[in-house]
Structure formats: structure tokens, C-alpha cells
CSV table of C-alpha atoms and ligand atoms in Angstrom, one decimal:
chain,number,residue,atom,x,y,z
A,1,MET,CA,110.4,79.4,93.9
A,2,SER,CA,108.5,82.9,94.2
A,3,THR,CA,109.7,85.8,96.8
A,4,PRO,CA,106.8,86.7,99.4
A,5,THR,CA,105.9,90.1,99.1
A,6,PHE,CA,104.2,91.9,102.1
A,7,THR,CA,102.6,95.4,102.6
A,8,GLN,CA,104.3,97.9,104.7
A,9,ASP,CA,101.5,97.0,107.2
A,10,GLU,CA,102.4,93.1,107.1
A,11,LEU,CA,106.3,94.3,107.3
A,12,LYS,CA,105.3,96.3,110.5
A,13,THR,CA,103.4,93.3,112.1
A,14,LEU,CA,106.4,91.0,111.1
A,15,VAL,CA,109.0,92.6,113.1
A,16,GLY,CA,106.7,93.6,116.0
A,17,GLN,CA,106.3,89.8,116.5
A,18,ALA,CA,110.1,89.3,115.9
A,19,ALA,CA,110.7,91.4,118.7
A,20,LEU,CA,109.1,89.6,121.3
A,21,GLN,CA,112.3,87.1,121.3
A,22,TYR,CA,114.3,90.0,123.0
A,23,VAL,CA,111.4,90.3,126.0
A,24,VAL,CA,113.2,89.1,129.1
A,25,PRO,CA,111.0,87.1,131.0
A,26,GLY,CA,109.9,88.2,134.6
A,27,GLU,CA,111.4,91.9,133.9
A,28,VAL,CA,110.2,95.4,133.0
A,29,VAL,CA,110.8,96.3,129.0
A,30,GLY,CA,110.9,99.4,127.6
A,31,VAL,CA,108.3,100.3,124.6
A,32,GLY,CA,108.5,103.1,122.2
A,33,THR,CA,106.2,104.7,120.0
A,34,GLY,CA,104.6,104.6,116.7
A,35,SER,CA,102.6,102.3,114.1
A,36,THR,CA,105.7,99.6,114.2
A,37,VAL,CA,105.5,99.5,118.0
A,38,ASN,CA,102.0,99.5,118.3
A,39,LYS,CA,102.5,96.0,116.2
A,40,PHE,CA,104.9,95.2,119.0
A,41,ILE,CA,102.4,96.3,121.9
A,42,ASP,CA,99.6,93.9,120.2
A,43,ALA,CA,102.2,91.1,120.2
A,44,LEU,CA,103.4,91.4,123.9
A,45,ALA,CA,99.7,91.1,125.0
A,46,SER,CA,100.5,87.3,124.2
A,47,MET,CA,103.1,87.1,127.0
A,48,LYS,CA,101.9,89.7,129.3
A,49,ASP,CA,101.8,87.0,132.1
A,50,GLN,CA,105.5,86.4,132.0
A,51,ILE,CA,106.4,90.1,132.2
A,52,LYS,CA,106.2,92.5,135.2
A,53,GLY,CA,105.2,95.3,132.6
A,54,ALA,CA,106.4,98.1,130.5
A,55,VAL,CA,107.9,101.3,130.7
A,56,SER,CA,106.4,103.4,127.9
A,57,SER,CA,107.8,106.5,125.9
A,58,SER,CA,104.5,108.3,125.3
A,59,VAL,CA,100.9,108.7,126.5
A,60,ALA,CA,99.6,107.0,123.4
A,61,SER,CA,101.9,103.7,124.1
A,62,THR,CA,100.9,103.9,127.8
A,63,GLU,CA,97.1,103.7,126.7
A,64,ARG,CA,97.7,101.2,124.4
A,65,LEU,CA,99.5,99.0,127.0
A,66,GLN,CA,97.1,99.8,129.9
A,67,ALA,CA,94.1,98.6,127.3
A,68,LEU,CA,95.7,95.1,126.8
A,69,GLY,CA,96.0,94.6,130.5
A,70,ILE,CA,100.0,95.4,130.5
A,71,PRO,CA,101.2,97.1,133.8
A,72,VAL,CA,103.1,100.6,133.1
A,73,PHE,CA,105.7,101.7,135.2
A,74,ASP,CA,107.0,104.8,135.8
A,75,ALA,CA,110.8,105.3,134.5
A,76,THR,CA,111.5,106.8,137.9
A,77,GLU,CA,110.5,103.2,139.3
A,78,VAL,CA,113.0,101.3,137.4
A,79,GLN,CA,116.8,101.8,137.8
A,80,SER,CA,117.6,99.8,134.3
A,81,LEU,CA,115.9,98.0,131.5
A,82,SER,CA,117.3,95.0,129.5
A,83,VAL,CA,115.9,96.1,126.7
A,84,TYR,CA,113.8,98.8,124.7
A,85,ILE,CA,111.9,97.9,121.5
A,86,ASP,CA,111.4,100.8,119.3
A,87,GLY,CA,110.5,102.1,115.5
A,88,ALA,CA,112.7,104.6,113.5
A,89,ASP,CA,112.1,107.1,110.9
A,90,GLU,CA,115.7,106.5,109.6
A,91,ILE,CA,118.3,103.8,110.6
A,92,ASP,CA,121.8,104.0,109.0
A,93,HIS,CA,124.2,100.8,108.9
A,94,GLN,CA,126.0,101.7,112.0
A,95,GLY,CA,122.6,101.7,113.8
A,96,HIS,CA,122.6,105.4,114.2
A,97,MET,CA,118.7,106.6,113.8
A,98,VAL,CA,116.7,109.6,113.4
A,99,LYS,CA,113.3,109.3,115.5
A,100,GLY,CA,110.7,111.7,116.6
A,101,GLY,CA,108.2,111.6,113.6
A,102,GLY,CA,105.2,110.9,116.2
A,103,ALA,CA,107.0,113.7,118.6
A,104,ALA,CA,107.6,111.3,121.5
A,105,LEU,CA,111.7,111.6,120.7
A,106,THR,CA,112.3,113.2,124.3
A,107,ARG,CA,111.0,109.9,126.4
A,108,GLU,CA,112.4,107.8,123.8
A,109,LYS,CA,115.9,108.9,124.6
A,110,ILE,CA,115.0,108.8,128.1
A,111,VAL,CA,113.9,105.0,128.0
A,112,ALA,CA,116.5,104.1,125.6
A,113,ALA,CA,119.3,105.6,127.9
A,114,LEU,CA,117.9,103.5,130.7
A,115,SER,CA,118.1,100.3,128.8
A,116,LYS,CA,121.0,98.0,128.1
A,117,LYS,CA,119.7,97.1,124.5
A,118,PHE,CA,118.1,99.0,121.9
A,119,VAL,CA,116.5,96.9,119.4
A,120,CYS,CA,114.8,99.0,116.7
A,121,ILE,CA,112.4,97.8,114.3
A,122,ALA,CA,111.6,98.9,111.1
A,123,ASP,CA,110.6,97.9,107.6
A,124,GLU,CA,113.4,98.1,105.1
A,125,SER,CA,112.2,101.6,103.7
A,126,LYS,CA,113.8,103.1,106.9
A,127,LEU,CA,117.6,101.8,106.0
A,128,VAL,CA,119.7,104.7,104.7
A,129,ASP,CA,123.5,105.1,103.7
A,130,THR,CA,123.1,108.9,105.5
A,131,LEU,CA,120.4,110.1,108.0
A,132,GLY,CA,119.0,113.4,106.8
A,133,ALA,CA,116.3,112.6,104.3
A,134,PHE,CA,113.5,112.3,106.8
A,135,PRO,CA,112.9,115.7,108.3
A,136,LEU,CA,114.8,116.0,111.7
A,137,PRO,CA,112.3,116.0,114.4
A,138,VAL,CA,113.8,118.7,117.1
A,139,GLU,CA,111.9,119.1,120.5
A,140,VAL,CA,112.2,122.7,121.5
A,141,ILE,CA,111.2,125.2,124.5
A,142,PRO,CA,108.6,127.5,122.1
A,143,MET,CA,110.5,130.7,122.8
A,144,SER,CA,113.6,129.0,121.1
A,145,SER,CA,112.0,128.3,117.9
A,146,ALA,CA,112.8,131.0,115.8
A,147,GLN,CA,116.5,131.2,117.0
A,148,ILE,CA,117.0,127.5,116.3
A,149,ILE,CA,115.6,127.8,112.9
A,150,ARG,CA,118.2,130.5,112.0
A,151,GLN,CA,120.8,128.1,113.2
A,152,PHE,CA,119.8,125.1,111.2
A,153,ALA,CA,119.4,127.9,108.3
A,154,ALA,CA,123.3,128.6,108.9
A,155,MET,CA,124.1,125.0,108.3
A,156,SER,CA,121.7,124.8,105.1
A,157,GLY,CA,118.6,123.0,106.9
A,158,ALA,CA,115.2,124.5,106.5
A,159,GLY,CA,113.6,124.4,109.8
A,160,LYS,CA,109.7,124.9,110.3
A,161,VAL,CA,107.4,124.4,113.8
A,162,ARG,CA,105.5,121.4,113.0
A,163,MET,CA,101.5,122.3,113.0
A,164,LYS,CA,98.4,120.4,114.2
A,165,ASP,CA,94.8,121.6,113.5
A,166,GLY,CA,96.6,125.4,112.5
A,167,GLN,CA,98.3,125.5,116.1
A,168,PRO,CA,102.0,124.5,117.0
A,169,LEU,CA,101.7,120.8,118.0
A,170,VAL,CA,102.3,120.5,121.8
A,171,THR,CA,104.3,117.3,123.0
A,172,ASP,CA,103.4,114.9,126.1
A,173,ASN,CA,106.3,117.5,127.7
A,174,GLY,CA,104.5,120.7,126.5
A,175,GLN,CA,106.9,121.8,124.1
A,176,HIS,CA,106.9,122.2,120.2
A,177,ILE,CA,108.5,120.4,117.6
A,178,VAL,CA,111.0,121.9,114.9
A,179,ASP,CA,111.1,119.9,111.7
A,180,VAL,CA,114.6,120.2,109.9
A,181,THR,CA,114.6,119.6,106.0
A,182,GLY,CA,117.9,119.6,103.9
A,183,LEU,CA,120.3,118.0,106.1
A,184,LYS,CA,122.8,115.6,105.3
A,185,ILE,CA,123.8,114.1,108.7
A,186,THR,CA,127.4,112.5,107.9
A,187,ASP,CA,128.9,112.2,111.4
A,188,PRO,CA,125.6,111.5,113.8
A,189,VAL,CA,127.7,111.6,117.0
A,190,ALA,CA,129.3,115.0,116.5
A,191,PHE,CA,126.0,116.2,115.4
A,192,GLU,CA,123.9,115.0,118.3
A,193,ALA,CA,126.3,116.6,120.5
A,194,THR,CA,126.4,120.1,118.8
A,195,VAL,CA,122.8,120.5,118.4
A,196,SER,CA,121.9,119.2,121.8
A,197,GLN,CA,123.8,122.3,123.3
A,198,TRP,CA,122.0,124.9,121.6
A,199,PRO,CA,119.8,126.6,124.1
A,200,GLY,CA,116.5,126.0,124.0
A,201,VAL,CA,116.7,122.3,122.4
A,202,VAL,CA,115.3,119.9,124.7
A,203,THR,CA,116.1,117.0,122.4
A,204,VAL,CA,117.6,116.3,119.0
A,205,GLY,CA,116.2,113.7,116.8
A,206,VAL,CA,119.5,112.0,115.9
A,207,PHE,CA,119.9,109.0,118.2
A,208,ALA,CA,123.7,108.3,118.0
A,209,TYR,CA,124.5,108.2,121.8
A,210,GLN,CA,121.5,105.9,122.3
A,211,LYS,CA,121.9,104.0,118.9
A,212,ALA,CA,120.6,100.4,118.3
A,213,GLN,CA,122.4,97.7,118.8
A,214,VAL,CA,120.2,95.5,116.9
A,215,CYS,CA,117.4,96.3,114.1
A,216,LEU,CA,115.0,93.7,113.2
A,217,LEU,CA,114.2,94.7,109.4
A,218,GLY,CA,111.1,93.8,107.4
A,219,THR,CA,112.0,93.3,104.2
A,220,SER,CA,110.4,91.4,101.0
A,221,ALA,CA,112.2,88.2,101.9
A,222,GLY,CA,111.0,88.4,105.6
A,223,VAL,CA,112.7,89.7,109.0
A,224,LYS,CA,116.6,90.1,108.8
A,225,THR,CA,118.5,90.7,111.5
A,226,LEU,CA,121.1,93.7,111.9
A,227,GLU,CA,123.6,93.8,114.5
A,228,PHE,CA,125.6,97.1,115.1
B,301,LIG,C1,108.1,108.5,117.4
B,301,LIG,C2,109.4,107.5,116.3
B,301,LIG,C3,108.9,106.6,115.9
B,301,LIG,O1,109.9,105.4,116.1
B,301,LIG,C4,109.0,106.9,114.4
B,301,LIG,O2,108.4,107.8,113.9
B,301,LIG,C5,108.6,105.4,113.7
B,301,LIG,O3,107.2,105.3,113.5
B,301,LIG,P1,106.5,104.4,112.7
B,301,LIG,O4,106.9,102.8,113.4
B,301,LIG,O5,105.2,104.6,112.7
B,301,LIG,O6,106.8,104.5,111.3
B,301,LIG,O7,110.2,108.1,116.6
B,301,LIG,O8,108.5,109.6,118.0
């Protein structure tokens, strides 16, 4: 029997659809950001009449949800969420993640913190033994960026302000992103705790405190469920 092969886009569609099983009817669902989550949002439209709505982690996801007729609530309107569905740039075998490739990490961490369960949806290229190969996004107050880049240099990381159209990219929160290469994050909990305390850091893209409890991983053999 031959093994089915899927494109990366098909894998994203598969995991986006598979995530529907975690959505609780009658409730508000937490929704992340990115190309994989877009597939989930498209799938969610098929059960929009069974849910109250969504809390979204970015302007982009809010617009997509609303275009499909899914009501979007502000995070301040809910006390907690049963589940948050989001992608990742990297996920390790304990459910720790690097996120923020789409610059939405701060709102993603806020919605994840409101949620009882984080379900990560990703294709198998995202599964790593050690976090750090993907450039680590850090959202910063603009005046702190040079100092934060120096602090990463002291731990052998090379930081750069993310640019868009020749200007620093401005996040949904009006801040900048520093992307850091060259890191090997062997202790994600300690790393997140340390960097989060640096003055000017709004959010570090390591999700160790808000780690995933489940990962729906798109593989050449179909969707594999990892539980942490
Ligand atoms: C956005 C994120 C995304 O979840 C992450 O970048 C993965 O995106 P994609 O599904 O497009 O690969 O953290 O800030």
C-alpha cells in the first residue's frame, strides 16, 4: 500500500479541520493567527451556528472570522475559554513552542493564558528536539530594541528589528519585533522567565508557561495527535 503524500498546504488544511473536534458547542473558542489557523477558521465556519463565537489573537484573524459570519468577542468579555487553537513556528516534544512569526505573539499569549487547553496545529516541519532554529520573535517597546539586541548578543544571539516596506514592522499593539537567530533554547521555562523581565520586552515568543497540551501534527501519514 502506498503512503499518501500531502503538500504543506494540504497538511495545514487537514490539521485545521481536525481541530474542530476540540471546539466545544455553545461556547466561545480562542483563535490564533497564521496560515494554519486560517484553515481552521475556514473549517470553523461549518459549525458557526453551534458556537457563541470566538476571541481572536489578531486583527487579521478577527477580519477573517467576521467575514465568515463568526461573532468575535473582546478578550475582556470572557473569564475563561475551554480551548485555544493556534499554530506554531516550532514545537518541541514537551509542547513548548516558539511563536510570533506572524507578529501576533502578545495577543496570542494573552488568549492562550485565558484558555484551559492549548491545541497546537502544525505540519511536521515544525516539530523539533530543541527550540531555537526558527528566529525567535520578541515584541519590544521601540526605544528598547538596541539594548535588547545587545542583551541577546551576550547570550550568542543575533537580533534584528523586523522590517516591512523599509520601515520597522509595527504590531497590532503599536510595538516592534526583534527576531533573534543563533539561540539554542534548552530550558524554555527558564529562558521565558528571564527574557520576560528585561525592560522593554513586551512578550517573548517562547511559549513555555502557555505551552500546548495537544498538538495535531500533519504528517505524510495523516494527522498525528501528540499529548503533553
Ligand atoms: C503568528 C504565529 C503563528 O502561529 C506561527 O507563525 C505559525 O504560522 P503558520 O501557521 O503560518 O506557519 O505565531 O504570530
